[in-house]
DNA sequence: GTGTTTGCAAAGTGTTTGCAATTTA
DNA sequence: TAAATTGCAAACACTTTGCAAACAC
């Protein structure tokens, strides 16, 4: 978690990304407050609220650049929406189908029993578990 | 697996769906050849090849109606593309990120170690494991 | 005949792209 | 100043919708 501007700038430099006003602002929103799960649109809204002027196209570019640099990971839970996760360690997710909220499953609470044998000619890249939850009706 | 026309028609009737020419044709493509994973567009292409005249809008409608009736399940592996699976039993998937192919993981080859405790106010709806694979480079 | 279903084309959603203007170093 | 980055608007891929014509019963 980077919290100072100097630290954010250093992080971006190390990732080979110029610390532009937009990137620094978005990095602050993303990495300044613990683990986060955001869509491009949500992040754009937060940036606006925070007074960071940035276009949606740049938010997308930035999220992909951060992913490429290993600062973010992408999570697939829904067609038509991309989520980005500041937790780049291997872990799993709860997805609330009613609200669209994505949350980490605490470490160790779930895992896979064994790795399956991948189809011929392929190798395993990533294993993800998504636990879909909904409002508990009573 | 339904293979006869009479069987397909009966299946649709039981699901509360009128056995229209389009629904019967698509059901044959879907349920007449073992477990399948298709996108709307793929199915549309197959229908065309098979000489079944059906619009893309109707393919979408039909896939959703079949899902609603429990004849299909929907699988989420990629933003911007919906996959439908003729296997409605609880099971998991391989997703080839290079080709877009989706395949079932044989029963028992993978499972979860334990169910995590869902966030307050929610209940678990579904647990899915997606194993992303890619061409094995040598 | 009556209500359901279909197909078209238009609209919608989320994302990406091309390129001139701006910014970083 | 040179190269990288941004923002806009247009383009995109996939999906959904509105509604008149066609179909199932």
PDB file of C-alpha atoms (C1' of nucleotides) in Angstrom:
ATOM      1  CA  UNK A   1       0.000   0.000   0.000  1.00  0.00           C
ATOM      2  CA  UNK A   2       1.542   3.238  -1.103  1.00  0.00           C
ATOM      3  CA  UNK A   3       0.321   6.288   0.741  1.00  0.00           C
ATOM      4  CA  UNK A   4       2.661   9.161   0.018  1.00  0.00           C
ATOM      5  CA  UNK A   5       2.888  10.993  -3.276  1.00  0.00           C
ATOM      6  CA  UNK A   6       6.598  10.319  -3.384  1.00  0.00           C
ATOM      7  CA  UNK A   7       5.924   6.631  -2.899  1.00  0.00           C
ATOM      8  CA  UNK A   8       3.272   6.545  -5.609  1.00  0.00           C
ATOM      9  CA  UNK A   9       5.572   8.289  -8.038  1.00  0.00           C
ATOM     10  CA  UNK A  10       8.361   5.884  -7.204  1.00  0.00           C
ATOM     11  CA  UNK A  11       6.022   2.911  -7.688  1.00  0.00           C
ATOM     12  CA  UNK A  12       5.006   4.153 -11.136  1.00  0.00           C
ATOM     13  CA  UNK A  13       8.608   4.805 -12.138  1.00  0.00           C
ATOM     14  CA  UNK A  14       9.593   1.312 -11.100  1.00  0.00           C
ATOM     15  CA  UNK A  15       6.752  -0.026 -13.209  1.00  0.00           C
ATOM     16  CA  UNK A  16       8.120   1.906 -16.174  1.00  0.00           C
ATOM     17  CA  UNK A  17       5.197   4.313 -16.273  1.00  0.00           C
ATOM     18  CA  UNK A  18       5.595   8.052 -16.303  1.00  0.00           C
ATOM     19  CA  UNK A  19       4.020   9.565 -13.224  1.00  0.00           C
ATOM     20  CA  UNK A  20       1.511  11.765 -14.974  1.00  0.00           C
ATOM     21  CA  UNK A  21      -1.092  13.700 -13.030  1.00  0.00           C
ATOM     22  CA  UNK A  22      -3.774  11.184 -14.047  1.00  0.00           C
ATOM     23  CA  UNK A  23      -1.794   8.078 -13.200  1.00  0.00           C
ATOM     24  CA  UNK A  24      -0.697   9.440  -9.846  1.00  0.00           C
ATOM     25  CA  UNK A  25      -4.249  10.445  -8.982  1.00  0.00           C
ATOM     26  CA  UNK A  26      -5.731   7.101  -9.960  1.00  0.00           C
ATOM     27  CA  UNK A  27      -2.946   5.188  -8.220  1.00  0.00           C
ATOM     28  CA  UNK A  28      -3.715   7.109  -5.054  1.00  0.00           C
ATOM     29  CA  UNK A  29      -7.364   6.185  -5.227  1.00  0.00           C
ATOM     30  CA  UNK A  30      -6.509   2.575  -5.955  1.00  0.00           C
ATOM     31  CA  UNK A  31      -3.616   1.917  -3.621  1.00  0.00           C
ATOM     32  CA  UNK A  32      -4.191   4.403  -0.845  1.00  0.00           C
ATOM     33  CA  UNK A  33      -6.917   2.572   1.031  1.00  0.00           C
ATOM     34  CA  UNK A  34      -6.363  -1.169   1.366  1.00  0.00           C
ATOM     35  CA  UNK A  35      -7.617  -3.807  -1.026  1.00  0.00           C
ATOM     36  CA  UNK A  36     -10.081  -2.575  -3.582  1.00  0.00           C
ATOM     37  CA  UNK A  37     -12.240  -3.902  -6.407  1.00  0.00           C
ATOM     38  CA  UNK A  38     -13.322  -1.374  -8.984  1.00  0.00           C
ATOM     39  CA  UNK A  39     -14.782  -1.069 -12.440  1.00  0.00           C
ATOM     40  CA  UNK A  40     -13.526   1.588 -14.822  1.00  0.00           C
ATOM     41  CA  UNK A  41     -16.714   3.532 -14.379  1.00  0.00           C
ATOM     42  CA  UNK A  42     -16.584   3.460 -10.593  1.00  0.00           C
ATOM     43  CA  UNK A  43     -12.999   4.667 -10.604  1.00  0.00           C
ATOM     44  CA  UNK A  44     -13.899   7.447 -13.000  1.00  0.00           C
ATOM     45  CA  UNK A  45     -16.630   8.547 -10.605  1.00  0.00           C
ATOM     46  CA  UNK A  46     -14.257   8.527  -7.648  1.00  0.00           C
ATOM     47  CA  UNK A  47     -11.697  10.508  -9.580  1.00  0.00           C
ATOM     48  CA  UNK A  48     -14.315  13.115 -10.396  1.00  0.00           C
ATOM     49  CA  UNK A  49     -15.336  13.349  -6.745  1.00  0.00           C
ATOM     50  CA  UNK A  50     -11.692  13.650  -5.757  1.00  0.00           C
ATOM     51  CA  UNK A  51     -11.211  16.444  -8.249  1.00  0.00           C
ATOM     52  CA  UNK A  52      -8.908  14.475 -10.526  1.00  0.00           C
ATOM     53  CA  UNK A  53      -9.666  15.393 -14.117  1.00  0.00           C
ATOM     54  CA  UNK A  54      -9.369  12.261 -16.208  1.00  0.00           C
ATOM     55  CA  UNK A  55     -11.277  10.884 -19.167  1.00  0.00           C
ATOM     56  CA  UNK A  56     -12.884   7.451 -19.190  1.00  0.00           C
ATOM     57  CA  UNK A  57     -10.564   6.380 -22.006  1.00  0.00           C
ATOM     58  CA  UNK A  58      -7.580   7.205 -19.849  1.00  0.00           C
ATOM     59  CA  UNK A  59      -9.070   5.326 -16.921  1.00  0.00           C
ATOM     60  CA  UNK A  60      -9.284   2.240 -19.137  1.00  0.00           C
ATOM     61  CA  UNK A  61      -5.769   2.741 -20.468  1.00  0.00           C
ATOM     62  CA  UNK A  62      -4.429   3.219 -16.988  1.00  0.00           C
ATOM     63  CA  UNK A  63      -6.170   0.168 -15.547  1.00  0.00           C
ATOM     64  CA  UNK A  64      -4.736  -1.971 -18.321  1.00  0.00           C
ATOM     65  CA  UNK A  65      -1.273  -0.480 -17.939  1.00  0.00           C
ATOM     66  CA  UNK A  66      -1.372  -1.106 -14.187  1.00  0.00           C
ATOM     67  CA  UNK A  67      -2.515  -4.679 -14.843  1.00  0.00           C
ATOM     68  CA  UNK A  68       0.238  -5.205 -17.355  1.00  0.00           C
ATOM     69  CA  UNK A  69       2.744  -3.920 -14.832  1.00  0.00           C
ATOM     70  CA  UNK A  70       1.465  -6.338 -12.213  1.00  0.00           C
ATOM     71  CA  UNK A  71       0.013  -3.654  -9.951  1.00  0.00           C
ATOM     72  CA  UNK A  72      -3.553  -4.850 -10.496  1.00  0.00           C
ATOM     73  CA  UNK A  73      -5.260  -8.077 -11.441  1.00  0.00           C
ATOM     74  CA  UNK A  74      -8.386  -8.427 -13.511  1.00  0.00           C
ATOM     75  CA  UNK A  75     -11.348 -10.441 -12.267  1.00  0.00           C
ATOM     76  CA  UNK A  76     -14.021 -11.961 -14.511  1.00  0.00           C
ATOM     77  CA  UNK A  77     -17.399 -12.383 -12.898  1.00  0.00           C
ATOM     78  CA  UNK A  78     -19.945 -10.955 -15.265  1.00  0.00           C
ATOM     79  CA  UNK A  79     -20.232 -10.555 -18.979  1.00  0.00           C
ATOM     80  CA  UNK A  80     -20.098  -6.925 -19.936  1.00  0.00           C
ATOM     81  CA  UNK A  81     -18.159  -5.598 -16.969  1.00  0.00           C
ATOM     82  CA  UNK A  82     -14.485  -5.750 -16.020  1.00  0.00           C
ATOM     83  CA  UNK A  83     -13.345  -5.604 -12.423  1.00  0.00           C
ATOM     84  CA  UNK A  84      -9.844  -4.710 -11.329  1.00  0.00           C
ATOM     85  CA  UNK A  85      -8.428  -5.848  -8.022  1.00  0.00           C
ATOM     86  CA  UNK A  86      -5.594  -4.196  -6.111  1.00  0.00           C
ATOM     87  CA  UNK A  87      -4.798  -7.511  -4.469  1.00  0.00           C
ATOM     88  CA  UNK A  88      -2.454  -9.233  -6.895  1.00  0.00           C
ATOM     89  CA  UNK A  89      -1.851 -12.268  -4.721  1.00  0.00           C
ATOM     90  CA  UNK A  90      -3.680 -15.440  -5.696  1.00  0.00           C
ATOM     91  CA  UNK A  91      -7.038 -15.415  -3.966  1.00  0.00           C
ATOM     92  CA  UNK A  92     -10.746 -15.866  -4.585  1.00  0.00           C
ATOM     93  CA  UNK A  93     -13.932 -13.807  -4.627  1.00  0.00           C
ATOM     94  CA  UNK A  94     -17.463 -13.345  -3.481  1.00  0.00           C
ATOM     95  CA  UNK A  95     -19.653 -11.728  -6.095  1.00  0.00           C
ATOM     96  CA  UNK A  96     -22.956 -10.275  -4.961  1.00  0.00           C
ATOM     97  CA  UNK A  97     -25.262 -10.702  -7.935  1.00  0.00           C
ATOM     98  CA  UNK A  98     -27.802  -8.249  -6.512  1.00  0.00           C
ATOM     99  CA  UNK A  99     -25.466  -5.337  -5.891  1.00  0.00           C
ATOM    100  CA  UNK A 100     -22.538  -6.082  -8.202  1.00  0.00           C
ATOM    101  CA  UNK A 101     -20.140  -5.944  -5.242  1.00  0.00           C
ATOM    102  CA  UNK A 102     -16.998  -7.961  -5.480  1.00  0.00           C
ATOM    103  CA  UNK A 103     -15.122  -8.944  -2.303  1.00  0.00           C
ATOM    104  CA  UNK A 104     -12.117 -11.042  -1.431  1.00  0.00           C
ATOM    105  CA  UNK A 105     -12.687 -14.353   0.271  1.00  0.00           C
ATOM    106  CA  UNK A 106     -10.396 -14.339   3.319  1.00  0.00           C
ATOM    107  CA  UNK A 107      -7.243 -16.345   2.837  1.00  0.00           C
ATOM    108  CA  UNK A 108      -7.641 -20.007   3.578  1.00  0.00           C
ATOM    109  CA  UNK A 109     -11.434 -20.017   3.653  1.00  0.00           C
ATOM    110  CA  UNK A 110     -11.623 -21.693   0.308  1.00  0.00           C
ATOM    111  CA  UNK A 111      -9.257 -23.421  -2.070  1.00  0.00           C
ATOM    112  CA  UNK A 112      -9.216 -26.154  -4.647  1.00  0.00           C
ATOM    113  CA  UNK A 113      -8.910 -29.790  -3.679  1.00  0.00           C
ATOM    114  CA  UNK A 114      -6.534 -30.646  -6.520  1.00  0.00           C
ATOM    115  CA  UNK A 115      -5.372 -29.252  -9.821  1.00  0.00           C
ATOM    116  CA  UNK A 116      -7.093 -30.923 -12.746  1.00  0.00           C
ATOM    117  CA  UNK A 117      -5.113 -32.205 -15.713  1.00  0.00           C
ATOM    118  CA  UNK A 118      -5.336 -29.507 -18.411  1.00  0.00           C
ATOM    119  CA  UNK A 119      -6.431 -30.385 -21.961  1.00  0.00           C
ATOM    120  CA  UNK A 120      -3.679 -31.660 -24.257  1.00  0.00           C
ATOM    121  CA  UNK A 121      -1.349 -28.939 -25.467  1.00  0.00           C
ATOM    122  CA  UNK A 122      -2.320 -26.497 -22.744  1.00  0.00           C
ATOM    123  CA  UNK A 123      -0.930 -25.461 -19.394  1.00  0.00           C
ATOM    124  CA  UNK A 124      -2.746 -23.977 -16.425  1.00  0.00           C
ATOM    125  CA  UNK A 125      -2.454 -20.231 -16.234  1.00  0.00           C
ATOM    126  CA  UNK A 126      -4.724 -19.389 -13.358  1.00  0.00           C
ATOM    127  CA  UNK A 127      -7.385 -20.937 -11.149  1.00  0.00           C
ATOM    128  CA  UNK A 128     -10.199 -18.785  -9.897  1.00  0.00           C
ATOM    129  CA  UNK A 129     -13.104 -19.514  -7.634  1.00  0.00           C
ATOM    130  CA  UNK A 130     -16.082 -17.204  -7.680  1.00  0.00           C
ATOM    131  CA  UNK A 131     -18.736 -17.649  -5.027  1.00  0.00           C
ATOM    132  CA  UNK A 132     -21.916 -15.968  -6.189  1.00  0.00           C
ATOM    133  CA  UNK A 133     -24.046 -14.723  -3.302  1.00  0.00           C
ATOM    134  CA  UNK A 134     -27.380 -12.946  -3.051  1.00  0.00           C
ATOM    135  CA  UNK A 135     -29.513 -11.219  -0.455  1.00  0.00           C
ATOM    136  CA  UNK A 136     -30.457 -13.732   2.183  1.00  0.00           C
ATOM    137  CA  UNK A 137     -34.261 -13.816   2.193  1.00  0.00           C
ATOM    138  CA  UNK A 138     -35.957 -14.394   5.552  1.00  0.00           C
TER     139      UNK A 138
ATOM    140  CA  UNK B   1     -29.958 -36.028 -24.113  1.00  0.00           C
ATOM    141  CA  UNK B   2     -32.931 -35.769 -26.357  1.00  0.00           C
ATOM    142  CA  UNK B   3     -32.424 -37.076 -29.852  1.00  0.00           C
ATOM    143  CA  UNK B   4     -35.823 -37.503 -31.434  1.00  0.00           C
ATOM    144  CA  UNK B   5     -38.037 -34.689 -32.641  1.00  0.00           C
ATOM    145  CA  UNK B   6     -40.886 -36.014 -30.558  1.00  0.00           C
ATOM    146  CA  UNK B   7     -38.641 -35.972 -27.510  1.00  0.00           C
ATOM    147  CA  UNK B   8     -37.486 -32.426 -28.164  1.00  0.00           C
ATOM    148  CA  UNK B   9     -41.037 -31.232 -28.561  1.00  0.00           C
ATOM    149  CA  UNK B  10     -42.047 -32.970 -25.376  1.00  0.00           C
ATOM    150  CA  UNK B  11     -39.105 -31.424 -23.527  1.00  0.00           C
ATOM    151  CA  UNK B  12     -40.107 -27.940 -24.671  1.00  0.00           C
ATOM    152  CA  UNK B  13     -43.737 -28.506 -23.740  1.00  0.00           C
ATOM    153  CA  UNK B  14     -42.747 -29.655 -20.278  1.00  0.00           C
ATOM    154  CA  UNK B  15     -40.677 -26.514 -19.921  1.00  0.00           C
ATOM    155  CA  UNK B  16     -43.730 -24.464 -20.811  1.00  0.00           C
ATOM    156  CA  UNK B  17     -42.324 -23.356 -24.143  1.00  0.00           C
ATOM    157  CA  UNK B  18     -44.194 -23.686 -27.409  1.00  0.00           C
ATOM    158  CA  UNK B  19     -42.275 -25.951 -29.765  1.00  0.00           C
ATOM    159  CA  UNK B  20     -41.772 -23.450 -32.534  1.00  0.00           C
ATOM    160  CA  UNK B  21     -39.640 -24.294 -35.528  1.00  0.00           C
ATOM    161  CA  UNK B  22     -36.791 -22.156 -34.181  1.00  0.00           C
ATOM    162  CA  UNK B  23     -36.867 -23.550 -30.657  1.00  0.00           C
ATOM    163  CA  UNK B  24     -37.024 -27.133 -31.872  1.00  0.00           C
ATOM    164  CA  UNK B  25     -34.150 -26.548 -34.259  1.00  0.00           C
ATOM    165  CA  UNK B  26     -31.943 -24.878 -31.682  1.00  0.00           C
ATOM    166  CA  UNK B  27     -32.807 -27.493 -29.055  1.00  0.00           C
ATOM    167  CA  UNK B  28     -31.713 -30.189 -31.482  1.00  0.00           C
ATOM    168  CA  UNK B  29     -28.392 -28.512 -32.036  1.00  0.00           C
ATOM    169  CA  UNK B  30     -27.914 -28.007 -28.331  1.00  0.00           C
ATOM    170  CA  UNK B  31     -29.137 -31.268 -26.871  1.00  0.00           C
ATOM    171  CA  UNK B  32     -28.574 -33.698 -29.700  1.00  0.00           C
ATOM    172  CA  UNK B  33     -24.856 -34.222 -29.311  1.00  0.00           C
ATOM    173  CA  UNK B  34     -23.663 -34.537 -25.739  1.00  0.00           C
ATOM    174  CA  UNK B  35     -22.494 -31.708 -23.509  1.00  0.00           C
ATOM    175  CA  UNK B  36     -21.941 -28.450 -25.288  1.00  0.00           C
ATOM    176  CA  UNK B  37     -20.713 -24.936 -24.589  1.00  0.00           C
ATOM    177  CA  UNK B  38     -21.841 -22.268 -27.009  1.00  0.00           C
ATOM    178  CA  UNK B  39     -22.082 -18.541 -27.457  1.00  0.00           C
ATOM    179  CA  UNK B  40     -25.129 -17.020 -29.112  1.00  0.00           C
ATOM    180  CA  UNK B  41     -23.100 -16.260 -32.177  1.00  0.00           C
ATOM    181  CA  UNK B  42     -21.705 -19.768 -32.509  1.00  0.00           C
ATOM    182  CA  UNK B  43     -25.165 -21.258 -32.214  1.00  0.00           C
ATOM    183  CA  UNK B  44     -26.452 -18.862 -34.817  1.00  0.00           C
ATOM    184  CA  UNK B  45     -23.722 -20.035 -37.165  1.00  0.00           C
ATOM    185  CA  UNK B  46     -24.539 -23.672 -36.555  1.00  0.00           C
ATOM    186  CA  UNK B  47     -28.199 -23.041 -37.168  1.00  0.00           C
ATOM    187  CA  UNK B  48     -27.393 -21.400 -40.463  1.00  0.00           C
ATOM    188  CA  UNK B  49     -25.221 -24.344 -41.504  1.00  0.00           C
ATOM    189  CA  UNK B  50     -27.974 -26.713 -40.470  1.00  0.00           C
ATOM    190  CA  UNK B  51     -30.472 -24.781 -42.552  1.00  0.00           C
ATOM    191  CA  UNK B  52     -32.468 -23.511 -39.590  1.00  0.00           C
ATOM    192  CA  UNK B  53     -33.569 -19.973 -40.319  1.00  0.00           C
ATOM    193  CA  UNK B  54     -33.396 -17.997 -37.097  1.00  0.00           C
ATOM    194  CA  UNK B  55     -32.392 -14.458 -36.243  1.00  0.00           C
ATOM    195  CA  UNK B  56     -29.704 -13.612 -33.719  1.00  0.00           C
ATOM    196  CA  UNK B  57     -32.290 -11.896 -31.530  1.00  0.00           C
ATOM    197  CA  UNK B  58     -34.260 -15.115 -31.360  1.00  0.00           C
ATOM    198  CA  UNK B  59     -31.127 -17.101 -30.544  1.00  0.00           C
ATOM    199  CA  UNK B  60     -30.584 -14.811 -27.573  1.00  0.00           C
ATOM    200  CA  UNK B  61     -34.193 -15.024 -26.507  1.00  0.00           C
ATOM    201  CA  UNK B  62     -34.157 -18.779 -26.820  1.00  0.00           C
ATOM    202  CA  UNK B  63     -30.935 -19.226 -24.873  1.00  0.00           C
ATOM    203  CA  UNK B  64     -32.343 -17.162 -22.036  1.00  0.00           C
ATOM    204  CA  UNK B  65     -35.660 -18.979 -22.101  1.00  0.00           C
ATOM    205  CA  UNK B  66     -33.874 -22.330 -22.001  1.00  0.00           C
ATOM    206  CA  UNK B  67     -31.735 -21.098 -19.113  1.00  0.00           C
ATOM    207  CA  UNK B  68     -34.777 -19.856 -17.254  1.00  0.00           C
ATOM    208  CA  UNK B  69     -36.398 -23.242 -17.751  1.00  0.00           C
ATOM    209  CA  UNK B  70     -33.347 -25.007 -16.357  1.00  0.00           C
ATOM    210  CA  UNK B  71     -32.357 -26.628 -19.636  1.00  0.00           C
ATOM    211  CA  UNK B  72     -29.116 -24.632 -19.859  1.00  0.00           C
ATOM    212  CA  UNK B  73     -26.764 -22.923 -17.464  1.00  0.00           C
ATOM    213  CA  UNK B  74     -24.836 -19.760 -18.101  1.00  0.00           C
ATOM    214  CA  UNK B  75     -21.086 -19.616 -17.565  1.00  0.00           C
ATOM    215  CA  UNK B  76     -19.127 -16.425 -16.934  1.00  0.00           C
ATOM    216  CA  UNK B  77     -15.532 -16.522 -18.044  1.00  0.00           C
ATOM    217  CA  UNK B  78     -14.928 -13.419 -20.077  1.00  0.00           C
ATOM    218  CA  UNK B  79     -16.276  -9.921 -20.107  1.00  0.00           C
ATOM    219  CA  UNK B  80     -18.245  -9.277 -23.274  1.00  0.00           C
ATOM    220  CA  UNK B  81     -19.242 -12.812 -24.105  1.00  0.00           C
ATOM    221  CA  UNK B  82     -21.865 -15.139 -22.639  1.00  0.00           C
ATOM    222  CA  UNK B  83     -21.456 -18.896 -22.746  1.00  0.00           C
ATOM    223  CA  UNK B  84     -24.282 -21.350 -22.335  1.00  0.00           C
ATOM    224  CA  UNK B  85     -23.716 -24.895 -21.146  1.00  0.00           C
ATOM    225  CA  UNK B  86     -25.980 -27.861 -21.771  1.00  0.00           C
ATOM    226  CA  UNK B  87     -24.667 -29.506 -18.636  1.00  0.00           C
ATOM    227  CA  UNK B  88     -26.864 -28.141 -15.857  1.00  0.00           C
ATOM    228  CA  UNK B  89     -25.292 -30.226 -13.106  1.00  0.00           C
ATOM    229  CA  UNK B  90     -22.863 -28.440 -10.805  1.00  0.00           C
ATOM    230  CA  UNK B  91     -19.427 -28.676 -12.367  1.00  0.00           C
ATOM    231  CA  UNK B  92     -16.392 -26.623 -13.295  1.00  0.00           C
ATOM    232  CA  UNK B  93     -14.601 -25.390 -16.402  1.00  0.00           C
ATOM    233  CA  UNK B  94     -11.418 -25.039 -18.342  1.00  0.00           C
ATOM    234  CA  UNK B  95     -11.266 -21.862 -20.355  1.00  0.00           C
ATOM    235  CA  UNK B  96      -8.680 -21.605 -23.093  1.00  0.00           C
ATOM    236  CA  UNK B  97      -7.740 -17.953 -23.211  1.00  0.00           C
ATOM    237  CA  UNK B  98      -6.094 -18.343 -26.620  1.00  0.00           C
ATOM    238  CA  UNK B  99      -8.970 -19.966 -28.450  1.00  0.00           C
ATOM    239  CA  UNK B 100     -11.993 -19.011 -26.356  1.00  0.00           C
ATOM    240  CA  UNK B 101     -12.858 -22.697 -25.930  1.00  0.00           C
ATOM    241  CA  UNK B 102     -14.765 -23.676 -22.848  1.00  0.00           C
ATOM    242  CA  UNK B 103     -14.672 -27.276 -21.609  1.00  0.00           C
ATOM    243  CA  UNK B 104     -15.968 -29.184 -18.634  1.00  0.00           C
ATOM    244  CA  UNK B 105     -13.507 -30.352 -16.035  1.00  0.00           C
ATOM    245  CA  UNK B 106     -14.216 -34.060 -15.518  1.00  0.00           C
ATOM    246  CA  UNK B 107     -16.210 -34.785 -12.392  1.00  0.00           C
ATOM    247  CA  UNK B 108     -14.082 -35.120  -9.313  1.00  0.00           C
ATOM    248  CA  UNK B 109     -10.919 -33.665 -10.802  1.00  0.00           C
ATOM    249  CA  UNK B 110     -11.413 -30.440  -8.944  1.00  0.00           C
ATOM    250  CA  UNK B 111     -13.587 -29.183  -6.118  1.00  0.00           C
ATOM    251  CA  UNK B 112     -13.523 -26.700  -3.279  1.00  0.00           C
ATOM    252  CA  UNK B 113     -11.915 -27.504   0.030  1.00  0.00           C
ATOM    253  CA  UNK B 114     -14.699 -25.894   2.072  1.00  0.00           C
ATOM    254  CA  UNK B 115     -17.491 -23.388   1.640  1.00  0.00           C
ATOM    255  CA  UNK B 116     -16.514 -19.940   2.882  1.00  0.00           C
ATOM    256  CA  UNK B 117     -18.791 -17.962   5.188  1.00  0.00           C
ATOM    257  CA  UNK B 118     -20.726 -15.529   2.952  1.00  0.00           C
ATOM    258  CA  UNK B 119     -20.835 -11.799   3.789  1.00  0.00           C
ATOM    259  CA  UNK B 120     -23.496 -10.761   6.301  1.00  0.00           C
ATOM    260  CA  UNK B 121     -26.990 -10.722   4.854  1.00  0.00           C
ATOM    261  CA  UNK B 122     -26.114 -12.936   1.920  1.00  0.00           C
ATOM    262  CA  UNK B 123     -26.376 -16.597   1.087  1.00  0.00           C
ATOM    263  CA  UNK B 124     -24.333 -18.647  -1.343  1.00  0.00           C
ATOM    264  CA  UNK B 125     -26.024 -19.127  -4.660  1.00  0.00           C
ATOM    265  CA  UNK B 126     -23.363 -20.869  -6.671  1.00  0.00           C
ATOM    266  CA  UNK B 127     -19.677 -21.735  -6.562  1.00  0.00           C
ATOM    267  CA  UNK B 128     -17.735 -21.839  -9.776  1.00  0.00           C
ATOM    268  CA  UNK B 129     -14.156 -22.722 -10.508  1.00  0.00           C
ATOM    269  CA  UNK B 130     -12.629 -21.587 -13.767  1.00  0.00           C
ATOM    270  CA  UNK B 131      -9.218 -22.914 -14.713  1.00  0.00           C
ATOM    271  CA  UNK B 132      -7.709 -20.655 -17.337  1.00  0.00           C
ATOM    272  CA  UNK B 133      -5.325 -22.489 -19.642  1.00  0.00           C
ATOM    273  CA  UNK B 134      -3.194 -21.447 -22.589  1.00  0.00           C
ATOM    274  CA  UNK B 135      -1.108 -23.027 -25.312  1.00  0.00           C
ATOM    275  CA  UNK B 136       1.725 -24.940 -23.733  1.00  0.00           C
ATOM    276  CA  UNK B 137       4.904 -23.390 -25.109  1.00  0.00           C
ATOM    277  CA  UNK B 138       7.838 -25.682 -25.688  1.00  0.00           C
TER     278      UNK B 138
ATOM    279  C1'  DG C   1     -59.282 -16.108 -33.915  1.00  0.00           C
ATOM    280  C1'  DT C   2     -56.264 -15.149 -29.961  1.00  0.00           C
ATOM    281  C1'  DG C   3     -52.218 -14.882 -27.760  1.00  0.00           C
ATOM    282  C1'  DT C   4     -47.356 -16.118 -28.483  1.00  0.00           C
ATOM    283  C1'  DT C   5     -43.239 -15.788 -30.980  1.00  0.00           C
ATOM    284  C1'  DT C   6     -40.294 -14.022 -34.499  1.00  0.00           C
ATOM    285  C1'  DG C   7     -37.314 -10.827 -37.114  1.00  0.00           C
ATOM    286  C1'  DC C   8     -35.790  -6.551 -38.168  1.00  0.00           C
ATOM    287  C1'  DA C   9     -33.624  -2.501 -37.159  1.00  0.00           C
ATOM    288  C1'  DA C  10     -32.714   0.657 -33.722  1.00  0.00           C
ATOM    289  C1'  DA C  11     -30.980   1.487 -29.234  1.00  0.00           C
ATOM    290  C1'  DG C  12     -28.035   0.322 -25.356  1.00  0.00           C
ATOM    291  C1'  DT C  13     -23.880  -1.014 -22.659  1.00  0.00           C
ATOM    292  C1'  DG C  14     -19.220  -1.355 -21.778  1.00  0.00           C
ATOM    293  C1'  DT C  15     -14.815  -1.001 -24.084  1.00  0.00           C
ATOM    294  C1'  DT C  16     -11.325   0.322 -27.575  1.00  0.00           C
ATOM    295  C1'  DT C  17      -9.217   3.216 -31.083  1.00  0.00           C
ATOM    296  C1'  DG C  18      -7.414   7.196 -34.085  1.00  0.00           C
ATOM    297  C1'  DC C  19      -5.470  11.287 -33.858  1.00  0.00           C
ATOM    298  C1'  DA C  20      -4.606  16.169 -32.711  1.00  0.00           C
ATOM    299  C1'  DA C  21      -3.427  18.694 -28.611  1.00  0.00           C
ATOM    300  C1'  DT C  22      -1.006  18.503 -24.316  1.00  0.00           C
ATOM    301  C1'  DT C  23       2.329  17.125 -21.035  1.00  0.00           C
ATOM    302  C1'  DT C  24       6.612  14.999 -19.234  1.00  0.00           C
ATOM    303  C1'  DA C  25      11.397  14.762 -18.930  1.00  0.00           C
TER     304       DA C  25
ATOM    305  C1'  DT D   1      12.268  19.565 -28.219  1.00  0.00           C
ATOM    306  C1'  DA D   2      11.270  14.694 -28.594  1.00  0.00           C
ATOM    307  C1'  DA D   3       8.630  11.119 -27.076  1.00  0.00           C
ATOM    308  C1'  DA D   4       4.879   9.704 -24.248  1.00  0.00           C
ATOM    309  C1'  DT D   5       0.280  10.550 -22.744  1.00  0.00           C
ATOM    310  C1'  DT D   6      -4.281  12.471 -22.786  1.00  0.00           C
ATOM    311  C1'  DG D   7      -9.080  13.463 -24.289  1.00  0.00           C
ATOM    312  C1'  DC D   8     -12.469  13.524 -27.459  1.00  0.00           C
ATOM    313  C1'  DA D   9     -15.504  11.451 -30.482  1.00  0.00           C
ATOM    314  C1'  DA D  10     -16.173   7.847 -33.416  1.00  0.00           C
ATOM    315  C1'  DA D  11     -16.039   2.956 -33.844  1.00  0.00           C
ATOM    316  C1'  DC D  12     -16.711  -1.576 -31.803  1.00  0.00           C
ATOM    317  C1'  DA D  13     -18.550  -6.058 -30.051  1.00  0.00           C
ATOM    318  C1'  DC D  14     -22.101  -8.025 -27.886  1.00  0.00           C
ATOM    319  C1'  DT D  15     -26.748  -7.864 -26.168  1.00  0.00           C
ATOM    320  C1'  DT D  16     -31.456  -6.102 -25.571  1.00  0.00           C
ATOM    321  C1'  DT D  17     -35.723  -3.881 -27.041  1.00  0.00           C
ATOM    322  C1'  DG D  18     -39.982  -2.184 -29.641  1.00  0.00           C
ATOM    323  C1'  DC D  19     -43.165  -3.390 -32.622  1.00  0.00           C
ATOM    324  C1'  DA D  20     -45.421  -5.127 -36.844  1.00  0.00           C
ATOM    325  C1'  DA D  21     -45.828  -9.480 -39.278  1.00  0.00           C
ATOM    326  C1'  DA D  22     -46.035 -14.510 -38.844  1.00  0.00           C
ATOM    327  C1'  DC D  23     -47.145 -18.532 -36.339  1.00  0.00           C
ATOM    328  C1'  DA D  24     -49.076 -22.132 -32.890  1.00  0.00           C
ATOM    329  C1'  DC D  25     -52.950 -23.950 -31.039  1.00  0.00           C
TER     330       DC D  25
END
